[in-house]
Coordinates of C-alpha atoms in Angstrom, one line a residue:
M376 CA -70.4 -53.6 -55.6
R377 CA -68.9 -50.6 -53.9
K378 CA -71.4 -48.1 -52.5
F379 CA -69.1 -45.1 -52.4
I380 CA -66.5 -44.5 -55.0
G381 CA -63.5 -42.4 -53.9
R382 CA -59.9 -41.8 -54.8
S383 CA -57.2 -43.9 -53.3
I384 CA -55.9 -41.6 -50.6
L385 CA -52.9 -41.9 -48.3
V386 CA -52.9 -39.2 -45.6
L387 CA -49.7 -39.1 -43.6
Y388 CA -49.8 -36.9 -40.6
G389 CA -46.3 -35.8 -39.5
A390 CA -45.1 -36.1 -36.0
F391 CA -45.3 -33.0 -33.9
L392 CA -42.4 -32.3 -31.4
F393 CA -43.5 -29.7 -28.9
S394 CA -40.4 -29.7 -26.6
H395 CA -36.7 -30.2 -26.7
H396 CA -37.1 -32.5 -23.7
A397 CA -37.6 -36.3 -24.1
V398 CA -41.2 -37.1 -24.8
A399 CA -43.1 -40.4 -25.4
Q400 CA -43.2 -41.4 -29.0
K401 CA -45.9 -43.7 -30.5
K402 CA -47.1 -44.7 -33.9
L403 CA -50.8 -45.2 -34.8
L404 CA -51.8 -47.3 -37.9
I405 CA -55.3 -46.5 -39.3
I406 CA -56.9 -48.7 -41.9
G407 CA -60.4 -48.0 -43.0
S408 CA -62.6 -46.0 -45.4
S409 CA -63.7 -42.5 -46.1
T410 CA -64.5 -41.4 -42.5
S411 CA -60.8 -41.7 -41.7
T412 CA -59.5 -40.0 -44.8
C413 CA -60.6 -36.7 -43.4
F414 CA -61.7 -35.5 -46.9
F415 CA -65.4 -36.5 -46.7
G416 CA -67.8 -34.9 -44.2
P417 CA -65.9 -32.4 -42.1
S418 CA -65.4 -28.9 -43.5
S419 CA -61.6 -29.1 -43.2
V420 CA -58.9 -31.5 -42.2
D421 CA -58.5 -29.7 -38.9
S422 CA -62.1 -30.7 -37.9
C423 CA -61.5 -34.4 -38.6
Y424 CA -61.4 -36.7 -35.6
I425 CA -57.9 -37.9 -36.6
T426 CA -56.4 -34.4 -36.7
R427 CA -58.1 -33.7 -33.3
L428 CA -56.5 -36.8 -31.9
Q429 CA -53.0 -35.8 -33.0
K430 CA -53.5 -32.4 -31.4
Y431 CA -54.8 -34.0 -28.2
Y432 CA -52.0 -36.4 -27.8
A433 CA -49.4 -33.7 -28.5
D434 CA -51.0 -31.6 -25.7
N435 CA -50.6 -34.6 -23.5
G436 CA -46.9 -34.9 -24.1
L437 CA -47.1 -37.8 -26.7
Q438 CA -45.2 -37.4 -30.0
L439 CA -47.5 -39.3 -32.3
T440 CA -46.9 -40.4 -35.9
I441 CA -50.1 -41.4 -37.7
D442 CA -49.8 -43.9 -40.6
N443 CA -53.2 -43.4 -42.2
R444 CA -53.9 -46.0 -44.9
A445 CA -57.7 -45.4 -45.1
V446 CA -59.2 -45.2 -48.6
G447 CA -62.6 -43.7 -49.5
G448 CA -65.0 -46.4 -50.6
D449 CA -63.1 -49.3 -49.1
N450 CA -64.8 -52.1 -47.2
C451 CA -63.3 -54.5 -44.7
Y452 CA -62.2 -57.0 -47.3
H453 CA -59.7 -54.4 -48.6
G454 CA -58.0 -54.5 -45.2
V455 CA -57.9 -58.2 -44.4
P456 CA -54.5 -60.1 -44.2
L457 CA -53.0 -61.2 -47.4
N458 CA -53.5 -64.9 -46.5
Y459 CA -57.3 -64.4 -45.8
P460 CA -59.5 -66.7 -47.9
I461 CA -61.6 -64.3 -49.9
P462 CA -65.1 -65.5 -50.7
P463 CA -66.2 -65.3 -54.4
G464 CA -67.4 -61.9 -55.5
R465 CA -65.6 -60.0 -52.7
N466 CA -62.7 -57.5 -53.0
T467 CA -59.1 -58.7 -52.5
P468 CA -56.8 -56.9 -50.1
R469 CA -55.8 -53.5 -51.4
P470 CA -52.0 -53.3 -51.9
F471 CA -50.4 -51.1 -49.2
N472 CA -53.7 -50.5 -47.4
N473 CA -54.3 -53.9 -45.8
I474 CA -53.4 -55.0 -42.3
T475 CA -50.4 -57.2 -43.4
E476 CA -48.6 -54.3 -45.1
G477 CA -49.6 -51.8 -42.4
L478 CA -48.1 -54.0 -39.7
A479 CA -44.8 -53.9 -41.6
G480 CA -44.5 -50.3 -40.6
N481 CA -44.3 -51.4 -36.9
P482 CA -47.1 -49.4 -35.3
D483 CA -47.7 -49.4 -31.6
V484 CA -51.5 -49.4 -31.9
V485 CA -53.9 -50.2 -34.8
L486 CA -57.3 -48.5 -35.3
V487 CA -59.7 -50.2 -37.8
N488 CA -62.5 -48.1 -39.1
Y489 CA -64.8 -49.7 -41.7
P490 CA -68.2 -48.3 -40.5
S491 CA -70.6 -49.1 -43.3
N492 CA -69.3 -49.8 -46.9
G493 CA -70.5 -53.2 -48.1
Y494 CA -72.7 -54.0 -45.1
D495 CA -75.8 -53.7 -47.2
E496 CA -74.6 -56.8 -49.1
F497 CA -72.4 -58.7 -46.6
S498 CA -74.0 -60.9 -44.1
A499 CA -73.4 -60.0 -40.5
D500 CA -71.4 -63.2 -40.0
E501 CA -69.0 -62.6 -42.9
T502 CA -68.5 -59.0 -41.7
M503 CA -67.6 -60.2 -38.2
S504 CA -65.2 -62.8 -39.7
C505 CA -63.6 -60.1 -41.8
L506 CA -63.0 -57.7 -38.8
R507 CA -62.0 -60.6 -36.6
A508 CA -59.2 -61.6 -39.1
I509 CA -57.9 -58.1 -39.2
R510 CA -57.7 -57.8 -35.4
Q511 CA -56.2 -61.3 -35.1
A512 CA -53.4 -60.4 -37.5
A513 CA -52.6 -57.3 -35.3
T514 CA -52.7 -59.2 -32.0
N515 CA -50.5 -62.0 -33.5
A516 CA -48.0 -59.3 -34.2
G517 CA -48.1 -58.1 -30.6
K518 CA -50.1 -54.9 -31.4
E519 CA -53.1 -53.6 -29.6
C520 CA -56.0 -53.3 -32.1
Y521 CA -59.2 -51.3 -31.7
I522 CA -62.3 -51.9 -33.9
T523 CA -64.8 -49.1 -34.4
T524 CA -68.5 -50.1 -34.6
T525 CA -70.8 -49.3 -37.5
Q526 CA -72.0 -45.7 -37.9
P527 CA -75.6 -44.8 -38.9
R528 CA -76.0 -44.1 -42.6
N529 CA -78.9 -42.7 -44.6
D530 CA -77.9 -43.2 -48.3
P531 CA -78.0 -44.7 -50.9
E532 CA -81.3 -46.5 -51.3
S533 CA -79.9 -49.9 -50.2
F534 CA -79.2 -48.3 -46.7
R535 CA -82.8 -47.1 -46.4
T536 CA -84.3 -50.5 -46.1
P537 CA -85.4 -51.7 -42.6
A538 CA -83.4 -54.9 -43.1
T539 CA -80.1 -53.1 -43.7
R540 CA -80.6 -50.6 -40.9
A541 CA -81.4 -53.5 -38.5
K542 CA -78.2 -55.3 -39.7
M543 CA -76.2 -52.1 -39.0
L544 CA -77.6 -52.0 -35.4
E545 CA -76.9 -55.8 -35.0
L546 CA -73.3 -55.4 -36.2
K547 CA -72.8 -52.5 -33.8
Q548 CA -73.8 -54.7 -30.8
R549 CA -71.9 -57.7 -32.0
I550 CA -68.7 -55.7 -32.4
I551 CA -69.1 -54.4 -28.8
N552 CA -69.9 -57.9 -27.5
E553 CA -67.0 -59.7 -29.2
F554 CA -64.2 -57.1 -29.0
G555 CA -65.2 -55.7 -25.6
S556 CA -62.8 -53.0 -24.4
Y557 CA -61.2 -53.0 -27.8
A558 CA -64.4 -51.8 -29.5
I559 CA -65.0 -48.1 -29.9
N560 CA -68.6 -47.1 -30.1
F561 CA -69.2 -44.9 -33.2
W562 CA -73.0 -45.5 -33.1
D563 CA -74.7 -44.5 -29.9
G564 CA -75.4 -40.8 -29.6
L565 CA -75.1 -40.3 -33.4
V566 CA -78.1 -42.3 -34.4
N567 CA -81.8 -41.4 -34.4
T568 CA -83.1 -44.3 -32.5
A569 CA -86.6 -44.0 -34.1
D570 CA -85.4 -44.8 -37.6
L571 CA -81.7 -45.6 -37.2
T572 CA -80.6 -42.7 -39.5
I573 CA -77.9 -40.1 -38.7
L574 CA -79.1 -37.5 -36.3
N575 CA -79.6 -34.2 -38.2
E576 CA -77.1 -32.3 -36.0
Y577 CA -74.3 -34.7 -37.1
N578 CA -75.3 -35.4 -40.7
A579 CA -73.0 -34.0 -43.5
D580 CA -74.4 -35.7 -46.7
G581 CA -76.4 -38.8 -45.7
I582 CA -73.2 -40.9 -45.6
H583 CA -70.6 -39.0 -43.6
L584 CA -70.5 -37.0 -40.4
N585 CA -70.0 -33.3 -40.2
N586 CA -67.7 -31.4 -37.9
A587 CA -69.9 -32.0 -34.8
G588 CA -70.0 -35.7 -35.6
H589 CA -66.2 -35.9 -35.9
R590 CA -65.9 -34.2 -32.5
V591 CA -68.0 -37.1 -31.1
L592 CA -65.7 -39.7 -32.8
F593 CA -62.7 -37.9 -31.4
N594 CA -64.2 -38.0 -27.9
R595 CA -65.0 -41.7 -28.2
V596 CA -61.4 -42.5 -29.1
V597 CA -60.0 -40.3 -26.3
E598 CA -62.3 -42.0 -23.7
K599 CA -60.9 -45.3 -24.8
N600 CA -57.3 -44.1 -23.9
I601 CA -55.7 -46.3 -26.5
F602 CA -52.2 -45.2 -25.6
H603 CA -52.8 -45.6 -21.9
L604 CA -51.9 -42.1 -21.0
N605 CA -51.6 -41.3 -17.3
T606 CA -55.0 -39.6 -17.1
G607 CA -54.6 -39.2 -13.4
N608 CA -52.2 -36.3 -14.1
P609 CA -52.9 -35.0 -17.6
V610 CA -50.6 -32.3 -19.0
G611 CA -52.7 -29.5 -20.4
T612 CA -55.7 -31.7 -21.0
R613 CA -58.1 -30.0 -23.4
G614 CA -61.9 -30.0 -23.0
L615 CA -64.3 -30.5 -20.1
N616 CA -65.1 -33.3 -17.7
Y617 CA -68.7 -34.3 -17.7
R618 CA -71.1 -36.1 -15.4
Y619 CA -74.3 -37.5 -16.9
Y620 CA -77.6 -38.1 -15.0
E621 CA -81.1 -39.4 -15.7
G622 CA -84.3 -38.2 -14.0
Q623 CA -87.4 -36.1 -14.4
W624 CA -87.0 -32.5 -13.2
V625 CA -88.7 -29.2 -13.8
S626 CA -85.5 -27.2 -12.9
L627 CA -81.8 -28.0 -12.5
P628 CA -81.2 -30.4 -9.6
D629 CA -78.4 -30.5 -7.1
F630 CA -76.0 -32.7 -9.0
D631 CA -73.8 -33.4 -6.0
A632 CA -76.7 -35.2 -4.3
L633 CA -77.5 -37.5 -7.3
A634 CA -76.0 -40.8 -8.5
V635 CA -73.9 -40.4 -11.7
I636 CA -75.0 -42.6 -14.5
K637 CA -71.7 -42.2 -16.3
S638 CA -68.9 -39.7 -16.6
G639 CA -66.1 -38.9 -19.0
S640 CA -64.6 -36.0 -21.0
S641 CA -65.6 -34.1 -24.1
A642 CA -63.9 -31.4 -26.2
N643 CA -66.7 -28.9 -25.5
I644 CA -70.4 -28.8 -24.4
D645 CA -71.6 -32.0 -26.0
L646 CA -75.0 -33.8 -25.6
S647 CA -74.0 -36.8 -27.7
P648 CA -73.0 -39.0 -24.7
R649 CA -76.6 -39.1 -23.6
N650 CA -78.4 -42.5 -23.5
G651 CA -81.8 -41.2 -24.7
E652 CA -83.7 -38.2 -26.0
E653 CA -85.4 -37.0 -22.8
Y654 CA -85.2 -37.0 -19.0
F655 CA -81.5 -36.5 -18.7
A656 CA -79.0 -33.9 -17.5
F657 CA -75.3 -33.0 -17.7
L658 CA -72.8 -31.1 -15.6
W659 CA -69.6 -30.0 -17.4
E660 CA -66.6 -28.7 -15.4
G661 CA -63.1 -27.5 -16.1
F662 CA -61.3 -24.3 -16.8
I663 CA -61.7 -21.6 -19.5
N664 CA -58.8 -19.6 -20.9
I665 CA -59.4 -15.9 -21.0
P666 CA -57.0 -14.5 -23.6
A667 CA -57.0 -10.8 -22.4
A668 CA -58.3 -8.7 -19.6
G669 CA -61.6 -7.0 -20.3
V670 CA -65.4 -7.3 -20.2
Y671 CA -66.7 -10.7 -21.5
T672 CA -70.3 -11.6 -22.3
F673 CA -71.3 -15.2 -22.0
E674 CA -74.6 -16.4 -23.5
V675 CA -76.2 -19.8 -22.9
E676 CA -78.8 -21.1 -25.3
S677 CA -80.7 -24.1 -24.2
D678 CA -83.9 -26.2 -24.3
D679 CA -84.6 -27.0 -21.4
G680 CA -82.9 -25.3 -18.4
S681 CA -79.2 -24.4 -18.0
K682 CA -76.8 -22.4 -15.9
M683 CA -73.2 -21.2 -16.3
Y684 CA -70.8 -20.7 -13.3
F685 CA -67.7 -18.5 -13.9
N686 CA -64.6 -18.4 -11.7
S687 CA -66.4 -20.9 -9.4
T688 CA -66.8 -24.6 -9.1
F689 CA -70.3 -26.0 -9.2
S690 CA -72.3 -26.4 -6.0
S691 CA -76.0 -26.0 -5.3
N692 CA -75.2 -22.9 -3.3
A693 CA -72.9 -21.3 -5.8
E694 CA -74.2 -18.2 -7.7
A695 CA -74.5 -18.7 -11.4
L696 CA -73.2 -16.0 -13.8
V697 CA -75.9 -17.0 -16.4
N698 CA -79.2 -18.4 -15.3
N699 CA -81.4 -19.9 -18.1
D700 CA -83.1 -22.5 -15.8
G701 CA -86.6 -24.0 -16.0
L702 CA -88.8 -25.7 -18.6
H703 CA -88.8 -23.8 -21.9
E704 CA -88.2 -24.2 -25.6
R705 CA -84.9 -22.9 -27.1
Q706 CA -84.0 -19.6 -25.5
S707 CA -80.9 -17.6 -24.6
S708 CA -79.8 -15.9 -21.4
A709 CA -76.6 -13.8 -21.1
A710 CA -74.5 -11.9 -18.6
S711 CA -71.3 -9.9 -18.7
V712 CA -68.3 -10.0 -16.3
K713 CA -65.2 -7.9 -16.0
V714 CA -62.1 -10.1 -16.0
T715 CA -59.1 -8.3 -14.6
A716 CA -56.3 -10.6 -15.9
A717 CA -55.8 -13.1 -18.7
G718 CA -55.5 -16.7 -17.5
A719 CA -57.4 -19.9 -16.7
Y720 CA -60.6 -19.6 -14.6
P721 CA -62.7 -22.4 -13.2
V722 CA -66.0 -22.8 -15.0
A723 CA -69.1 -25.1 -14.9
F724 CA -72.1 -25.6 -17.1
A725 CA -75.3 -27.4 -15.9
Y726 CA -78.1 -28.6 -18.2
F727 CA -81.3 -30.7 -18.0
Q728 CA -83.7 -32.0 -20.6
R729 CA -87.2 -33.1 -19.8
G730 CA -89.0 -33.6 -23.1
G731 CA -89.3 -32.2 -26.6
G732 CA -86.2 -30.7 -28.3
H733 CA -82.8 -30.6 -26.7
T734 CA -80.2 -27.8 -27.2
M735 CA -77.2 -26.6 -25.3
N736 CA -74.8 -24.0 -26.7
V737 CA -72.5 -21.5 -25.1
Y738 CA -71.3 -18.3 -26.8
W739 CA -68.9 -15.6 -25.8
S740 CA -67.8 -12.1 -26.9
G741 CA -65.1 -9.9 -25.5
P742 CA -61.9 -8.0 -26.4
G743 CA -61.3 -8.7 -30.0
L744 CA -63.9 -11.4 -30.1
N745 CA -67.3 -11.1 -31.9
R746 CA -70.1 -13.3 -30.7
Q747 CA -69.2 -17.0 -31.4
V748 CA -69.4 -20.4 -29.9
V749 CA -66.7 -20.8 -27.3
P750 CA -64.1 -22.9 -29.1
D751 CA -62.7 -26.2 -28.0
E752 CA -59.2 -24.6 -27.5
A753 CA -60.6 -22.4 -24.7
F754 CA -61.4 -25.3 -22.4
T755 CA -59.0 -27.3 -20.2
R756 CA -60.2 -30.2 -18.0
T757 CA -57.4 -29.6 -15.4
L758 CA -54.9 -26.8 -15.0
P759 CA -52.1 -27.8 -17.3
T760 CA -48.8 -28.7 -15.6
V761 CA -45.9 -26.7 -16.8
N762 CA -42.5 -28.3 -17.5
T763 CA -39.8 -26.3 -16.0
G764 CA -36.1 -26.6 -15.1
G765 CA -35.3 -28.4 -12.0
L766 CA -36.5 -31.5 -10.2
N767 CA -39.7 -32.5 -8.4
F768 CA -39.1 -33.4 -4.8
R769 CA -41.0 -35.3 -2.0
Y770 CA -39.9 -34.8 1.6
F771 CA -40.4 -37.4 4.3
E772 CA -39.7 -37.8 8.0
G773 CA -38.9 -41.0 9.8
E774 CA -36.2 -43.1 11.4
W775 CA -34.4 -45.5 9.0
L776 CA -31.2 -47.5 8.8
A777 CA -31.3 -47.7 5.0
L778 CA -33.3 -46.0 2.2
P779 CA -37.0 -46.9 2.6
D780 CA -39.5 -47.4 -0.2
F781 CA -40.6 -43.8 -0.7
N782 CA -43.6 -44.8 -2.8
A783 CA -45.0 -46.6 0.2
L784 CA -44.8 -43.5 2.4
S785 CA -46.8 -40.3 2.7
P786 CA -44.7 -37.2 2.0
V787 CA -44.7 -34.4 4.6
K788 CA -44.5 -32.0 1.7
S789 CA -43.6 -31.9 -2.0
G790 CA -42.7 -29.3 -4.6
A791 CA -40.0 -28.4 -7.1
S792 CA -36.3 -27.5 -6.6
S793 CA -33.7 -26.3 -9.0
N794 CA -31.3 -29.1 -8.0
V795 CA -30.7 -31.7 -5.3
D796 CA -31.2 -29.4 -2.3
L797 CA -31.3 -30.3 1.5
S798 CA -32.4 -26.7 2.5
L799 CA -36.0 -27.8 1.9
R800 CA -35.9 -30.0 5.0
N801 CA -37.9 -29.2 8.2
S802 CA -35.2 -30.4 10.6
G803 CA -31.6 -31.6 10.9
E804 CA -32.2 -35.3 11.3
Y805 CA -34.6 -38.2 10.7
F806 CA -35.7 -37.1 7.2
G807 CA -35.5 -38.3 3.6
F808 CA -35.9 -36.9 0.1
I809 CA -36.5 -38.2 -3.4
W810 CA -35.8 -35.9 -6.3
E811 CA -37.1 -36.9 -9.8
G812 CA -37.0 -35.4 -13.3
N813 CA -34.8 -35.5 -16.4
I814 CA -31.2 -34.9 -17.1
T815 CA -29.8 -33.6 -20.4
I816 CA -26.7 -35.3 -21.7
P817 CA -25.0 -32.7 -24.0
T818 CA -22.6 -35.0 -25.9
S819 CA -22.4 -38.7 -26.5
G820 CA -19.7 -40.5 -24.6
I821 CA -18.8 -42.0 -21.2
Y822 CA -20.1 -40.2 -18.1
T823 CA -19.2 -40.8 -14.5
F824 CA -21.8 -39.9 -11.9
E825 CA -20.6 -39.6 -8.2
V826 CA -22.9 -39.2 -5.2
V827 CA -21.5 -37.8 -2.0
S828 CA -23.7 -38.3 1.0
D829 CA -24.0 -38.6 4.8
D830 CA -26.1 -40.9 5.4
G831 CA -27.4 -43.1 2.5
S832 CA -28.2 -42.2 -1.1
K833 CA -28.8 -43.7 -4.5
M834 CA -28.9 -42.4 -8.1
Y835 CA -31.2 -43.9 -10.7
F836 CA -30.4 -43.2 -14.4
N837 CA -32.7 -43.7 -17.4
T838 CA -35.4 -45.3 -15.3
A839 CA -38.2 -44.1 -13.1
Y840 CA -37.8 -44.6 -9.4
S841 CA -39.3 -47.6 -7.7
A842 CA -38.3 -49.9 -4.8
G843 CA -37.5 -52.6 -7.3
A844 CA -35.5 -50.4 -9.8
T845 CA -31.7 -50.9 -10.0
A846 CA -29.7 -47.9 -9.0
L847 CA -26.8 -46.8 -11.1
V848 CA -25.0 -45.4 -8.0
N849 CA -25.6 -47.1 -4.6
N850 CA -24.3 -45.2 -1.6
D851 CA -26.9 -46.5 0.9
G852 CA -26.7 -47.2 4.6
L853 CA -25.6 -45.4 7.8
H854 CA -22.3 -43.7 7.3
E855 CA -20.4 -40.5 7.5
Q856 CA -19.7 -38.4 4.4
Q857 CA -18.5 -40.8 1.6
S858 CA -18.6 -41.1 -2.1
S859 CA -19.8 -43.8 -4.6
A860 CA -19.6 -43.5 -8.4
A861 CA -20.4 -45.4 -11.6
S862 CA -19.8 -44.8 -15.3
V863 CA -22.1 -45.3 -18.3
N864 CA -21.7 -44.8 -22.0
I865 CA -24.6 -42.5 -23.1
A866 CA -25.8 -41.0 -26.4
A867 CA -26.7 -37.3 -26.3
G868 CA -30.3 -36.7 -25.2
T869 CA -32.6 -36.3 -22.3
Y870 CA -33.0 -39.2 -19.8
P871 CA -35.2 -39.8 -16.7
V872 CA -33.3 -39.5 -13.4
A873 CA -34.0 -39.9 -9.7
F874 CA -32.0 -39.3 -6.5
T875 CA -32.9 -40.6 -3.1
Y876 CA -31.4 -39.7 0.3
F877 CA -32.0 -40.2 4.0
Q878 CA -30.5 -38.7 7.1
R879 CA -30.7 -40.3 10.5
G880 CA -28.4 -38.3 12.8
G881 CA -25.2 -36.3 12.8
G882 CA -24.0 -34.5 9.7
H883 CA -26.1 -34.2 6.5
T884 CA -24.6 -34.0 3.0
M885 CA -26.0 -34.8 -0.4
E886 CA -24.2 -33.7 -3.6
V887 CA -24.1 -35.1 -7.1
Y888 CA -21.1 -34.7 -9.4
W889 CA -20.5 -35.7 -13.0
T890 CA -17.5 -36.1 -15.4
G891 CA -17.9 -36.4 -19.1
P892 CA -16.6 -35.6 -22.6
G893 CA -14.8 -32.3 -22.5
F894 CA -15.2 -31.5 -18.8
S895 CA -13.7 -32.6 -15.5
R896 CA -15.4 -33.5 -12.2
R897 CA -18.0 -30.9 -11.2
L898 CA -21.4 -30.6 -9.5
I899 CA -24.2 -31.2 -12.0
P900 CA -25.5 -27.7 -12.8
N901 CA -29.1 -26.6 -12.4
D902 CA -29.6 -26.2 -16.2
A903 CA -28.9 -29.9 -16.8
F904 CA -32.1 -30.8 -15.0
S905 CA -35.7 -30.5 -16.3
G906 CA -39.1 -32.0 -15.8
A907 CA -40.2 -30.3 -12.6
T908 CA -43.9 -29.6 -13.0
A909 CA -46.3 -27.1 -11.4
Q910 CA -49.7 -25.8 -12.1
P911 CA -49.8 -22.2 -13.2
P912 CA -52.0 -19.9 -11.1
V913 CA -55.6 -19.2 -11.7
S914 CA -55.2 -15.6 -12.6
G915 CA -56.2 -12.9 -10.1
S916 CA -57.8 -15.1 -7.4
L917 CA -57.6 -17.7 -4.8
R918 CA -59.9 -20.8 -4.7
Y919 CA -61.8 -21.1 -1.5
R920 CA -63.8 -23.8 0.3
Y921 CA -66.2 -22.8 3.0
Y922 CA -67.2 -25.1 6.0
E923 CA -69.4 -24.9 9.0
G924 CA -68.8 -26.7 12.4
Q925 CA -67.5 -26.3 15.9
W926 CA -63.8 -26.8 16.4
V927 CA -61.1 -25.9 18.9
A928 CA -58.3 -26.1 16.3
V929 CA -58.1 -26.0 12.5
P930 CA -59.7 -29.2 11.3
N931 CA -58.6 -31.5 8.4
F932 CA -60.5 -29.7 5.7
N933 CA -59.9 -32.5 3.2
A934 CA -61.9 -34.8 5.3
L935 CA -65.0 -32.5 5.4
T936 CA -67.7 -31.6 2.9
P937 CA -67.7 -27.9 1.9
I938 CA -70.9 -25.9 2.2
K939 CA -69.8 -23.9 -0.8
S940 CA -66.8 -23.1 -2.9
G941 CA -65.6 -20.5 -5.4
A942 CA -63.0 -17.9 -5.9
S943 CA -62.0 -14.6 -4.2
A944 CA -59.6 -11.9 -5.0
N945 CA -57.8 -12.3 -1.6
L946 CA -58.5 -13.7 1.8
D947 CA -62.1 -12.6 2.4
L948 CA -64.3 -13.5 5.3
S949 CA -67.4 -12.0 3.6
V950 CA -68.0 -15.3 1.8
S951 CA -69.1 -16.8 5.2
N952 CA -72.8 -17.4 5.9
S953 CA -72.6 -16.3 9.6
N954 CA -70.3 -14.8 12.2
E955 CA -69.3 -17.9 14.0
Y956 CA -68.7 -21.7 13.7
F957 CA -67.2 -21.6 10.3
G958 CA -63.9 -22.3 8.6
I959 CA -62.3 -21.5 5.2
I960 CA -59.4 -22.7 3.3
W961 CA -57.9 -20.5 0.5
E962 CA -55.6 -22.1 -2.1
G963 CA -53.6 -20.7 -5.0
Y964 CA -50.3 -19.1 -5.9
I965 CA -48.3 -16.1 -4.7
R966 CA -46.0 -14.3 -7.0
I967 CA -42.5 -13.7 -5.5
P968 CA -41.0 -10.7 -7.4
Q969 CA -37.4 -11.4 -6.6
A970 CA -35.1 -13.6 -4.5
G971 CA -34.5 -12.6 -0.9
N972 CA -35.8 -12.7 2.7
Y973 CA -39.6 -12.5 3.1
N974 CA -41.6 -12.1 6.3
F975 CA -45.1 -13.6 6.4
E976 CA -47.4 -12.6 9.2
I977 CA -50.9 -13.8 10.0
A978 CA -53.3 -11.9 12.2
S979 CA -56.4 -14.0 13.2
D980 CA -59.1 -14.6 15.7
D981 CA -59.4 -17.7 16.1
G982 CA -57.0 -20.2 14.6
S983 CA -55.1 -20.0 11.3
N984 CA -52.2 -21.5 9.4
L985 CA -50.2 -20.4 6.3
Y986 CA -48.6 -23.0 4.0
F987 CA -45.9 -21.8 1.6
N988 CA -44.6 -23.6 -1.5
N989 CA -46.7 -26.6 -0.5
T990 CA -50.1 -28.0 -1.2
Y991 CA -52.5 -28.2 1.7
S992 CA -52.9 -31.5 3.6
A993 CA -53.6 -32.4 7.2
G994 CA -50.0 -33.7 7.5
A995 CA -48.3 -30.7 5.9
T996 CA -46.2 -28.4 8.1
P997 CA -47.4 -24.8 8.0
L998 CA -44.8 -22.0 7.6
V999 CA -46.8 -19.9 10.0
N1000 CA -48.9 -21.5 12.8
N1001 CA -51.4 -19.3 14.5
D1002 CA -53.8 -22.1 15.4
G1003 CA -56.1 -22.6 18.4
L1004 CA -58.9 -20.7 20.2
H1005 CA -57.7 -17.1 20.9
E1006 CA -58.5 -13.5 20.4
E1007 CA -56.8 -11.5 17.6
Q1008 CA -53.1 -12.2 17.6
Y1009 CA -50.2 -11.9 15.3
I1010 CA -47.7 -14.6 14.4
S1011 CA -44.9 -14.2 11.8
R1012 CA -42.0 -16.1 10.3
D1013 CA -39.1 -15.2 8.0
I1014 CA -38.1 -17.4 5.0
Y1015 CA -35.5 -17.0 2.3
V1016 CA -36.8 -17.5 -1.3
N1017 CA -34.0 -18.3 -3.7
A1018 CA -35.7 -17.3 -7.0
P1019 CA -38.6 -15.2 -8.2
G1020 CA -41.7 -17.0 -9.5
N1021 CA -45.1 -18.5 -8.5
Y1022 CA -45.1 -20.5 -5.3

């Protein structure tokens, strides 16, 4: 007997293409019941966990097609393989909506979401057999397959009995135990552990989850990283990073001094990852996008204590913009701040719960914004990387007889360049480069690529660089200026490309030419390259880290623990705690208004360094070096900047 009768629904979500450059393309097959149809529970399709997933993956550079074959009211027997032996009295596989026919569409990943229908009647063993058969069919076809656990459910009457609710809990644990990393937990954090019903804050109608509940489901799938995105360098990753703690406090602790119970990411402030109902705490960190300059009011509503840090990273010494700390019932605290420029600003939210109720909400109001909960779209876990024209480069120094494995070496500096460009070197010999990005092939046909170099070089086409990759053009070794070329038949499109080069001594040359349909031999132009990435600036400020110690030269700040950190409008010594024995590193971007010669000068007492168009590291070479113990002195250096922009 079906417990929820719904229409047979096929929801096909079209693929979104966000760039003309080549992007990863994947297909997700979903089989399941009403939770995945997006028409039951959430107030709109946009609030459904599946729609959120598609937006998330698009933001991360993944062109995702979703083949959604979920049907309201279906149970796991509707999704089993066509050859599965159906027990008497059970449903047969639904045409088009079963795993066999879904796999015919050649998905990359399968998501199976049968969270409750039929489980009041089916035994736990037959339910597990059913889910096991679906996943086995997918794995036999070479597809990764993820099984969601049961979800808490209040209605109808058959789901209110202690036996059914206990079975739902048992199934949740058995799914996790059997499918391991291929199980997605849709139970914990959504269930009232006292009676195994849906927590009120996530309950839509006694059967389905509301918008907030679907946000939890979205976060659970994202945390599983089912498409194995490179989360170490996400592109425009929405949401906030969180750290979760457990303990008994009467005010907010120093989170940096505590052991983290677990960590992850969430689309917004979200208490659902907690393990219990009391004695816990969260710290959320990331960036908030301010849409326009003006005065903004931030309001934090919590039970118990909370704080908000704006334009600052969290530390126990940082000053909170909004302070709503201490033991109390639900209450609000607010503060206003004038933001001088639109852009992304660092933000952190701290919260602890001792006992009783638990609440944590953040509101804002500002230019053109009435008081409202800060939306998901305003938060970014990291500053998004921005795809630009040109190539990423890494620069190395060393003495080689042939091209080394650059991935095994530490770069002296790195950045972006409009083309293959040796002017970025620090000296005339004993150096190497790797340039990486994409090249756009305008017309299908045969292309000849020629690399001219002194000393060795290689070109990699339609493959990422690695020591084991096969180069299309190999011009390696110690030699004077010479050429090497190779041809390839290519369809129009955008392809990954990499160029490597080393110089030992004597002359130095590195040029790349191409010949193709309709044009003769010429240098590859700047506009053929793309894929260079850089973080946009945090508007109107520099990030700083402040340290205390006794040094005779600038130390390796990355090896030290900062006393505090935050943001300042410019270089500003007023953030120091005393007049001696301290150090500061400021990091950010500088806007170069036009190409030309620029002179940078540092006046300091004692030591200082300026790094230009390079991230800070102890091994990086400063543009201006004014280091050491000395009274106030001035050091300057000229540099030619070949294009306006942020550096």
